[in-house]
CSV table of C-alpha atoms in Angstrom, one decimal:
chain,number,residue,atom,x,y,z
A,1,MET,CA,40.4,-8.9,17.3
A,2,ASP,CA,37.2,-9.7,15.4
A,3,SER,CA,36.6,-9.9,11.3
A,4,GLU,CA,35.0,-7.0,10.1
A,5,GLU,CA,31.9,-8.9,10.4
A,6,GLU,CA,31.7,-9.7,13.6
A,7,SER,CA,32.1,-6.5,13.9
A,8,PHE,CA,28.7,-5.8,13.4
A,9,VAL,CA,25.4,-6.8,14.8
A,10,ARG,CA,23.5,-8.3,12.1
A,11,LEU,CA,19.4,-7.8,13.0
A,12,GLN,CA,17.0,-10.1,12.1
A,13,ASP,CA,13.3,-9.6,11.5
A,14,GLU,CA,11.3,-8.9,13.7
A,15,SER,CA,8.2,-11.3,13.3
A,16,LEU,CA,10.6,-13.6,13.1
A,17,GLN,CA,12.2,-14.2,16.9
A,18,SER,CA,10.3,-14.1,19.5
A,19,PRO,CA,10.5,-12.4,22.5
A,20,GLU,CA,13.0,-14.9,24.1
A,21,GLN,CA,15.2,-14.6,20.8
A,22,LEU,CA,15.4,-10.9,21.7
A,23,ARG,CA,16.2,-11.0,25.5
A,24,GLN,CA,19.0,-13.0,24.1
A,25,GLU,CA,20.0,-10.9,21.2
A,26,ILE,CA,20.0,-8.3,23.8
A,27,GLU,CA,21.9,-9.4,25.6
A,28,ARG,CA,24.4,-10.9,23.2
A,29,CYS,CA,24.7,-6.9,22.2
A,30,LYS,CA,25.5,-5.6,25.5
A,31,GLU,CA,28.3,-9.0,25.5
A,32,LEU,CA,29.3,-6.9,22.6
A,33,TYR,CA,29.1,-3.3,23.3
A,34,SER,CA,31.4,-4.2,26.7
A,35,ALA,CA,33.5,-5.6,24.9
A,36,LEU,CA,34.2,-2.7,22.3
A,37,GLU,CA,34.5,0.0,25.4
A,38,LYS,CA,37.2,-2.4,27.0
A,39,GLU,CA,39.2,-2.5,24.2
A,40,CYS,CA,38.4,1.1,22.5
A,41,ALA,CA,40.0,2.1,26.6
A,42,LYS,CA,42.5,-0.3,25.2
A,43,LEU,CA,43.8,1.4,22.4
A,44,GLN,CA,43.2,5.1,24.3
A,45,SER,CA,45.8,3.9,26.8
A,46,ALA,CA,48.2,2.7,24.0
A,47,LYS,CA,47.5,5.9,22.4
A,48,GLU,CA,48.8,7.3,25.0
A,49,ALA,CA,51.9,6.0,25.8
A,50,ALA,CA,53.1,5.7,22.3
A,51,GLU,CA,53.2,9.6,22.2
A,52,GLN,CA,54.1,10.1,25.6
A,53,ARG,CA,57.5,8.3,24.5
A,54,THR,CA,57.4,9.8,21.3
A,55,GLN,CA,58.4,13.3,23.7
A,56,GLU,CA,60.1,11.2,25.2
A,57,LEU,CA,62.4,10.3,22.8
A,58,LYS,CA,62.5,13.9,21.3
A,59,LYS,CA,63.6,15.3,24.9
A,60,GLU,CA,66.6,13.2,24.9
A,61,GLU,CA,66.7,13.7,21.2
A,62,GLU,CA,67.3,17.1,21.9
A,63,LEU,CA,69.3,16.5,25.1
A,64,HIS,CA,71.9,14.6,23.6
A,65,LYS,CA,72.8,18.2,20.7
A,66,VAL,CA,72.8,20.4,24.1
A,67,LEU,CA,75.4,17.5,25.3
A,68,GLU,CA,77.0,17.5,22.4
A,69,GLN,CA,77.1,21.5,21.9
A,70,GLN,CA,78.4,21.0,25.4
A,71,LEU,CA,81.0,19.0,25.0
A,72,SER,CA,82.6,20.5,22.7
A,73,LEU,CA,83.1,23.8,23.7
A,74,ASN,CA,83.5,22.8,27.5
A,75,GLY,CA,86.6,20.6,25.8
A,76,ASP,CA,88.0,24.3,25.4
A,77,GLU,CA,87.0,25.3,29.1
A,78,GLU,CA,88.4,22.2,30.4
A,79,ARG,CA,92.0,22.4,28.8
A,80,THR,CA,92.1,26.7,29.5
A,81,HIS,CA,90.4,25.9,33.4
A,82,GLN,CA,94.2,23.5,33.3
A,83,ILE,CA,96.1,26.1,32.4
A,84,PHE,CA,94.7,28.2,35.2
A,85,THR,CA,95.0,25.9,37.9
A,86,ILE,CA,99.0,25.1,36.3
A,87,LYS,CA,99.5,28.7,37.3
A,88,GLU,CA,98.6,29.1,39.7
A,89,GLU,CA,100.1,25.7,41.1
A,90,ASN,CA,102.7,26.9,40.4
A,91,ASN,CA,102.7,30.7,41.7
A,92,ARG,CA,101.4,28.5,44.9
A,93,LEU,CA,105.0,26.8,44.9
A,94,ARG,CA,107.0,29.9,44.3
A,95,LEU,CA,105.4,31.3,47.1
A,96,GLU,CA,106.2,28.4,49.3
A,97,LYS,CA,109.2,27.9,47.9
A,98,GLN,CA,110.0,31.6,49.2
A,99,ILE,CA,108.7,31.7,52.5
A,100,LEU,CA,111.1,28.3,53.1
A,101,ASN,CA,113.9,30.3,52.0
A,102,ASN,CA,113.7,32.9,54.2
A,103,LYS,CA,112.8,30.4,57.1
A,104,LEU,CA,115.6,28.7,56.4
A,105,GLU,CA,117.8,31.9,56.4
A,106,GLU,CA,116.2,33.1,60.1
A,107,LEU,CA,117.3,29.5,60.9
A,108,LYS,CA,120.7,30.4,59.9
A,109,LYS,CA,120.7,33.2,61.6
A,110,ARG,CA,119.5,31.2,64.9
A,111,VAL,CA,121.0,28.5,65.0
A,112,PHE,CA,124.3,30.2,66.2
A,113,TRP,CA,122.2,30.9,70.0
A,114,ASN,CA,120.3,26.8,70.1
A,115,ASP,CA,123.6,25.1,70.6
A,116,PRO,CA,123.7,24.9,74.0
A,117,VAL,CA,128.5,24.8,74.0
A,118,GLN,CA,128.0,28.9,71.7
A,119,ILE,CA,125.7,30.4,73.7
A,120,LEU,CA,127.8,30.4,77.1
A,121,SER,CA,130.5,31.6,75.4
A,122,ALA,CA,128.2,34.3,74.3
A,123,LEU,CA,127.7,35.0,77.4
A,124,PRO,CA,128.9,37.5,79.8
A,125,GLU,CA,132.7,36.2,81.6
A,126,LYS,CA,133.6,36.2,85.4
A,127,LYS,CA,136.7,35.0,87.2
A,128,MET,CA,135.8,32.2,89.1
A,129,ILE,CA,138.6,30.2,91.0
A,130,PHE,CA,137.6,25.7,91.5
A,131,LYS,CA,139.2,24.7,94.5
A,132,GLY,CA,139.6,20.2,93.8
A,133,LEU,CA,139.2,18.2,92.5
A,134,PRO,CA,136.1,15.5,91.7
A,135,ALA,CA,137.0,11.9,93.2
A,136,ASN,CA,134.9,10.5,89.7
A,137,LYS,CA,135.3,11.9,86.3
A,138,GLU,CA,131.7,10.5,85.0
A,139,ASP,CA,131.1,12.7,87.9
A,140,MET,CA,132.2,15.8,85.7
A,141,ASN,CA,129.3,16.8,84.0
A,142,LYS,CA,126.5,17.0,86.3
A,143,LEU,CA,125.5,19.3,88.3
A,144,MET,CA,126.2,19.1,92.5
A,145,LEU,CA,122.7,19.7,94.2
A,146,ILE,CA,123.5,21.1,98.2
A,147,PRO,CA,120.1,21.4,99.7
A,148,LEU,CA,119.0,24.4,102.4
A,149,ILE,CA,115.5,23.2,103.5
A,150,ARG,CA,113.5,25.1,105.1
A,151,CYS,CA,110.8,23.8,107.6
A,152,PRO,CA,108.0,25.5,109.3
A,153,LEU,CA,108.3,24.6,113.4
A,154,PRO,CA,105.2,24.5,115.2
A,155,GLY,CA,104.6,26.6,118.5
A,156,GLY,CA,105.8,24.8,121.8
A,157,SER,CA,108.2,22.1,120.4
A,158,ALA,CA,112.0,21.8,119.5
A,159,LEU,CA,114.4,20.2,117.7
A,160,ILE,CA,117.3,18.7,119.5
A,161,THR,CA,120.6,17.5,117.1
A,162,PHE,CA,123.2,15.1,118.8
A,163,GLU,CA,126.1,14.3,117.4
A,164,GLU,CA,125.9,10.8,117.5
A,165,ALA,CA,122.9,9.2,115.1
A,166,GLU,CA,122.8,5.8,117.6
A,167,VAL,CA,121.5,8.6,120.9
A,168,ALA,CA,118.9,10.0,118.7
A,169,GLN,CA,117.9,6.7,117.3
A,170,ARG,CA,117.5,5.4,121.2
A,171,ILE,CA,115.5,8.9,122.0
A,172,ILE,CA,113.1,8.6,119.3
A,173,GLU,CA,112.3,4.3,120.4
A,174,MET,CA,111.7,6.1,123.8
A,175,LYS,CA,108.9,8.1,122.5
A,176,GLU,CA,107.4,10.1,125.8
A,177,HIS,CA,109.9,11.6,128.5
A,178,THR,CA,109.7,13.2,131.8
A,179,VAL,CA,111.9,16.2,131.7
A,180,GLU,CA,112.9,18.0,135.1
A,181,LEU,CA,112.5,22.2,134.8
A,182,SER,CA,114.5,22.8,138.1
A,183,CYS,CA,118.3,24.5,137.1
A,184,GLY,CA,118.2,24.8,140.8
A,185,GLN,CA,117.3,28.9,140.9
A,186,LEU,CA,113.6,28.8,142.2
A,187,GLU,CA,112.9,26.6,145.1
A,188,GLU,CA,109.1,26.2,143.6
A,189,LEU,CA,109.8,24.8,140.7
A,190,ASP,CA,112.2,21.4,142.6
A,191,GLN,CA,109.8,19.2,141.3
A,192,CYS,CA,108.2,20.9,138.3
A,193,ARG,CA,108.1,18.3,135.1
A,194,VAL,CA,106.8,17.7,132.0
A,195,LYS,CA,106.8,15.9,129.4
A,196,VAL,CA,107.0,16.0,126.1
A,197,GLN,CA,106.7,13.8,123.5
A,198,ALA,CA,110.2,13.2,121.0
A,199,VAL,CA,109.5,11.3,117.3
A,200,PRO,CA,111.9,11.3,113.7
A,201,MET,CA,112.4,14.3,111.7
A,202,ASP,CA,111.6,14.1,108.8
A,203,ILE,CA,111.7,16.6,105.3
A,204,LEU,CA,111.5,16.5,101.3
A,205,LEU,CA,115.1,16.9,100.2
A,206,PRO,CA,115.2,16.9,95.7
A,207,SER,CA,115.9,13.8,94.4
A,208,ALA,CA,115.3,15.4,90.8
A,209,LEU,CA,115.6,19.3,89.5
A,210,GLU,CA,115.1,20.3,85.9
A,211,ILE,CA,115.9,23.4,84.8
A,212,ARG,CA,114.8,25.3,81.7
A,213,LEU,CA,116.6,28.4,79.8
A,214,THR,CA,114.7,30.9,77.7
A,215,GLN,CA,116.4,33.4,75.7
A,216,SER,CA,114.3,37.1,75.3
A,217,SER,CA,113.3,38.3,72.3
A,218,ARG,CA,113.3,41.9,73.4
A,219,SER,CA,116.5,41.2,75.9
A,220,ILE,CA,119.8,42.2,76.1
A,221,LEU,CA,123.1,41.6,78.4
A,222,VAL,CA,126.0,44.6,78.3
A,223,SER,CA,128.6,44.1,79.8
A,224,ASP,CA,132.2,44.8,80.7
A,225,LEU,CA,131.0,48.4,82.0
A,226,PRO,CA,133.9,50.8,82.4
A,227,SER,CA,134.3,52.0,85.7
A,228,LEU,CA,133.5,55.5,85.4
A,229,SER,CA,133.5,58.4,88.5
A,230,ILE,CA,129.8,57.8,87.6
A,231,SER,CA,126.3,57.3,89.4
A,232,LYS,CA,124.6,54.2,88.5
A,233,GLU,CA,121.6,55.6,87.0
A,234,ALA,CA,123.7,58.3,85.0
A,235,LEU,CA,125.6,55.5,82.8
A,236,LEU,CA,121.4,53.8,82.9
A,237,ASP,CA,120.9,57.2,81.5
A,238,LYS,CA,123.7,57.4,79.0
A,239,LEU,CA,123.6,53.0,78.0
A,240,GLU,CA,119.9,53.7,77.0
A,241,LEU,CA,120.1,57.0,74.6
A,242,PHE,CA,122.6,54.5,72.8
A,243,PHE,CA,120.7,52.1,72.3
A,244,SER,CA,117.6,53.5,71.8
A,245,LYS,CA,118.6,55.2,68.3
A,246,THR,CA,118.1,53.0,64.9
A,247,LYS,CA,121.7,53.8,63.4
A,248,ASN,CA,123.2,51.7,66.9
A,249,GLY,CA,121.0,49.2,65.8
A,250,GLY,CA,119.2,50.2,69.0
A,251,SER,CA,115.2,51.3,68.9
A,252,GLU,CA,113.1,52.2,72.5
A,253,VAL,CA,113.9,50.6,75.2
A,254,GLU,CA,111.7,49.6,77.8
A,255,SER,CA,113.3,48.9,80.8
A,256,ARG,CA,116.6,49.3,81.8
A,257,ASN,CA,117.5,47.3,85.2
A,258,PHE,CA,121.8,46.7,87.0
A,259,LEU,CA,122.3,44.2,87.7
A,260,GLU,CA,123.9,44.6,91.6
A,261,ASP,CA,125.2,41.3,92.6
A,262,SER,CA,127.3,41.9,88.4
A,263,GLN,CA,128.1,44.6,87.7
A,264,GLN,CA,125.3,43.7,84.6
A,265,VAL,CA,122.5,46.1,82.3
A,266,VAL,CA,120.5,44.4,81.7
A,267,LEU,CA,117.9,46.6,78.4
A,268,THR,CA,114.4,44.9,77.2
A,269,PHE,CA,113.1,47.0,74.3
A,270,THR,CA,109.8,48.1,73.3
A,271,ARG,CA,109.2,45.4,70.3
A,272,ASP,CA,110.8,42.0,68.8
A,273,GLY,CA,114.0,42.1,66.1
A,274,VAL,CA,116.5,44.5,67.9
A,275,ALA,CA,118.1,42.1,70.2
A,276,GLU,CA,119.4,39.2,68.3
A,277,PRO,CA,121.0,40.9,65.6
A,278,LEU,CA,122.7,43.4,68.6
A,279,ILE,CA,123.8,40.1,70.2
A,280,GLN,CA,125.2,39.2,67.1
A,281,ARG,CA,127.4,41.8,67.1
A,282,GLY,CA,129.2,40.6,70.4
A,283,HIS,CA,131.1,43.7,71.2
A,284,ILE,CA,130.5,47.2,69.9
A,285,GLN,CA,131.9,50.8,71.2
A,286,VAL,CA,129.7,52.8,73.1
A,287,PRO,CA,130.8,56.5,73.9
A,288,ILE,CA,130.6,57.1,77.3
A,289,GLY,CA,131.6,61.0,78.4
A,290,LYS,CA,134.9,61.8,76.3
A,291,GLY,CA,135.9,58.5,76.0
A,292,LYS,CA,134.6,55.3,74.2
A,293,TYR,CA,134.4,51.9,75.5
A,294,LYS,CA,134.0,48.7,74.3
A,295,ILE,CA,131.3,46.8,75.5
A,296,LYS,CA,129.9,42.9,75.4
A,297,ILE,CA,126.2,42.3,74.9
A,298,SER,CA,125.2,38.7,75.2
A,299,PRO,CA,121.3,37.0,75.4
A,300,CYS,CA,119.8,37.2,78.1
A,301,MET,CA,118.7,33.9,79.4
A,302,SER,CA,116.2,33.4,82.2
A,303,GLY,CA,116.1,30.1,83.9
A,304,ASP,CA,112.3,28.1,86.0
A,305,VAL,CA,112.8,24.7,87.3
A,306,SER,CA,110.7,22.8,84.7
A,307,ASN,CA,110.6,19.8,86.7
A,308,LEU,CA,111.4,19.6,90.5
A,309,GLN,CA,110.9,15.6,91.9
A,310,LEU,CA,111.3,14.7,95.4
A,311,GLN,CA,111.8,12.2,98.3
A,312,PRO,CA,111.6,12.7,101.8
A,313,SER,CA,114.5,11.9,104.1
A,314,ARG,CA,114.7,11.2,107.5
A,315,CYS,CA,117.9,13.7,109.3
A,316,PRO,CA,119.8,10.5,110.9
A,317,ARG,CA,121.0,13.3,114.0
A,318,THR,CA,117.9,15.0,114.5
A,319,VAL,CA,114.7,14.6,117.6
A,320,LEU,CA,112.1,16.4,117.4
A,321,LEU,CA,110.3,16.7,120.6
A,322,LEU,CA,106.4,18.4,120.9
A,323,GLY,CA,103.9,19.3,123.5
A,324,ILE,CA,106.3,21.8,125.2
A,325,PRO,CA,104.4,23.7,127.8
A,326,ASP,CA,105.0,27.7,128.1
A,327,VAL,CA,106.5,27.9,131.4
A,328,MET,CA,110.0,28.9,132.0
A,329,SER,CA,111.7,31.8,129.7
A,330,VAL,CA,113.0,30.8,126.1
A,331,GLU,CA,116.8,30.1,128.0
A,332,SER,CA,115.5,28.7,130.4
A,333,MET,CA,114.0,26.2,129.6
A,334,ARG,CA,116.3,24.9,126.5
A,335,ASP,CA,119.0,24.9,129.1
A,336,ALA,CA,116.1,22.7,130.8
A,337,LEU,CA,115.7,20.8,127.3
A,338,GLU,CA,119.9,20.4,126.5
A,339,ILE,CA,121.1,19.1,130.3
A,340,HIS,CA,118.2,16.6,130.3
A,341,PHE,CA,118.3,15.6,126.5
A,342,GLN,CA,122.7,14.9,127.7
A,343,LYS,CA,122.8,13.0,130.3
A,344,ALA,CA,123.0,8.9,129.3
A,345,SER,CA,121.3,7.3,131.8
A,346,ARG,CA,118.0,9.6,130.2
A,347,GLY,CA,119.3,7.4,126.8
A,348,GLY,CA,121.2,10.8,125.9
A,349,GLY,CA,124.2,12.0,124.4
A,350,GLU,CA,126.2,14.8,123.5
A,351,VAL,CA,124.2,17.7,122.0
A,352,ASP,CA,125.7,19.4,118.9
A,353,ALA,CA,122.2,21.7,118.8
A,354,LEU,CA,119.4,22.9,120.7
A,355,ALA,CA,116.4,25.1,118.3
A,356,TYR,CA,113.6,25.9,121.1
A,357,VAL,CA,110.0,27.8,120.2
A,358,PRO,CA,107.2,28.5,122.8
A,359,ALA,CA,104.0,28.3,122.7
A,360,GLY,CA,102.2,30.9,120.6
A,361,ARG,CA,104.9,31.8,118.4
A,362,THR,CA,105.8,30.0,115.5
A,363,GLY,CA,110.4,28.6,113.8
A,364,VAL,CA,111.9,28.3,111.0
A,365,ALA,CA,115.0,25.7,110.4
A,366,VAL,CA,117.5,24.7,108.4
A,367,PHE,CA,118.6,21.7,107.5
A,368,VAL,CA,122.1,21.5,106.1
A,369,GLU,CA,124.7,18.5,104.6
A,370,ASP,CA,125.2,16.9,106.9
A,371,THR,CA,129.0,16.9,106.8
A,372,ALA,CA,129.1,15.3,110.8
A,373,GLY,CA,131.5,11.7,110.5
């Protein structure tokens, strides 16, 4: 900053100055004034900055005091919160432990029914007679399927099964056949002929089969029923009455069905949790008429096909004939076809079976396992 003497403007005696000197003096004063204004603005800005910084420091100091007070309070609150959290976690773990214990008890009850061997032992007994022995011990645990295939047949077709597969192959290779329709009965048909097409008979056979068994949660299977001189409906009424009472371990019965093929009864309750305790008992004494009879209670199992794989298979001894017109009765046409394809001169051979479907109708052919040869 300029010295104190330079802060004042000393004017000389105007009588001693010329106009030019006065102008110069005025310009110099203007420059000094301008410099003073700038200096004043700087000082004002510095003052405002200092005041603002002072206010900020005061606010920071107040904030620090508040934070110190909060930290002092939060220490106790945090400890209280930690204790509360630990208590909540302990309660949650106790509840989870109780739930797991309940599930474990339930699993212990169900483990008996999850074992296929145990389930089989709980099912009703049925007397069976097995004849013959398996050719290979490795096949003893395999399920053997005997196919019973139903295949639709269109109208104007016939199926011929020969005794020899070579005959069927020969007929198929010839493809087209001219069949004489004269049977020696009608003269006007003596010269009547029809052409038919011979094609192989392909069907789909199961190559793999998976069956899923499901135990009903509301149904029981009642077996070992006594042979009494009462109607089946009366027997169902007595069973429903007995098993609908809670003192007998039952509940309201939704439905009852008599299995005619096995002389067993399926009882279905209206709610869950009733069937399983009864099944675990295995047997129960039921009053019917004047006596009490020990009957067996088993799980009610239902099965459905979960996976079925099919593969095409050709019938080696069967030929499908197509394009047969409806010009004769069913019996006459069947006889004409059999006579024609039995003749060795026409590539045929001994016919094992023949089925004919006239035009305008449909039929179903049933294929069973080939045991010829």
